Amino acid sequence: MAQKQDYIPSRDADFDHWFENLKNYVVGKTGAGIWTHIPPERLSALIGAYDAWRAAYEKTLGAHS
């Protein structure tokens, strides 16, 4: 049996790009009225999760001492 591949990237930079694309895709679909089945609080939770991730990730991008 073939081993199942995880589609969520393990490297932080790749994950950041993937997560931003996911957020933007879902926001675009819901904002355009294409996806009406996603409750607004779930969309807000997704955006909040990305914003929290990005704020924490940005702290790691500078020089470390």
Tab-separated table of C-alpha atoms in Angstrom:
chain	number	residue	atom	x	y	z
A	1	MET	CA	0.000	0.000	0.000
A	2	ALA	CA	1.329	3.453	-0.900
A	3	GLN	CA	2.245	5.751	1.955
A	4	LYS	CA	-0.128	8.672	2.417
A	5	GLN	CA	1.473	12.058	1.759
A	6	ASP	CA	0.685	15.026	3.979
A	7	TYR	CA	-0.361	18.005	1.869
A	8	ILE	CA	0.421	20.547	4.599
A	9	PRO	CA	4.044	21.662	4.166
A	10	SER	CA	6.415	21.037	7.055
A	11	ARG	CA	8.851	23.904	6.364
A	12	ASP	CA	7.692	27.176	7.949
A	13	ALA	CA	8.146	29.285	4.804
A	14	ASP	CA	6.227	26.770	2.704
A	15	PHE	CA	3.516	26.496	5.354
A	16	ASP	CA	3.190	30.285	5.508
A	17	HIS	CA	2.682	30.457	1.751
A	18	TRP	CA	0.220	27.543	1.814
A	19	PHE	CA	-1.771	28.985	4.740
A	20	GLU	CA	-1.984	32.449	3.151
A	21	ASN	CA	-3.187	30.929	-0.126
A	22	LEU	CA	-5.803	28.864	1.725
A	23	LYS	CA	-7.065	31.912	3.633
A	24	ASN	CA	-7.196	34.067	0.502
A	25	TYR	CA	-8.983	31.347	-1.472
A	26	VAL	CA	-11.665	30.829	1.177
A	27	VAL	CA	-12.099	34.590	1.726
A	28	GLY	CA	-12.449	35.072	-2.030
A	29	LYS	CA	-15.027	32.325	-2.438
A	30	THR	CA	-17.116	33.428	0.527
A	31	GLY	CA	-16.795	37.138	-0.291
A	32	ALA	CA	-17.994	36.548	-3.836
A	33	GLY	CA	-21.010	34.646	-2.550
A	34	ILE	CA	-19.870	31.418	-4.194
A	35	TRP	CA	-19.508	29.561	-0.894
A	36	THR	CA	-22.490	30.412	1.282
A	37	HIS	CA	-22.255	27.361	3.534
A	38	ILE	CA	-19.332	28.672	5.614
A	39	PRO	CA	-20.603	30.558	8.677
A	40	PRO	CA	-19.084	34.028	9.191
A	41	GLU	CA	-17.649	33.037	12.577
A	42	ARG	CA	-15.722	30.187	10.928
A	43	LEU	CA	-14.340	32.559	8.328
A	44	SER	CA	-13.321	34.966	11.098
A	45	ALA	CA	-11.657	32.097	12.950
A	46	LEU	CA	-9.656	31.168	9.839
A	47	ILE	CA	-8.539	34.756	9.313
A	48	GLY	CA	-7.653	35.084	13.004
A	49	ALA	CA	-5.658	31.878	12.950
A	50	TYR	CA	-3.682	33.036	9.933
A	51	ASP	CA	-3.065	36.476	11.459
A	52	ALA	CA	-1.840	34.890	14.705
A	53	TRP	CA	0.413	32.495	12.779
A	54	ARG	CA	1.824	35.292	10.638
A	55	ALA	CA	2.548	37.530	13.660
A	56	ALA	CA	4.432	34.704	15.368
A	57	TYR	CA	6.213	33.651	12.179
A	58	GLU	CA	7.408	37.180	11.380
A	59	LYS	CA	9.299	37.241	14.696
A	60	THR	CA	11.425	34.365	13.452
A	61	LEU	CA	12.404	35.994	10.163
A	62	GLY	CA	14.946	38.447	11.578
A	63	ALA	CA	18.435	37.810	12.787
A	64	HIS	CA	18.704	35.721	15.952
A	65	SER	CA	21.232	36.188	18.699
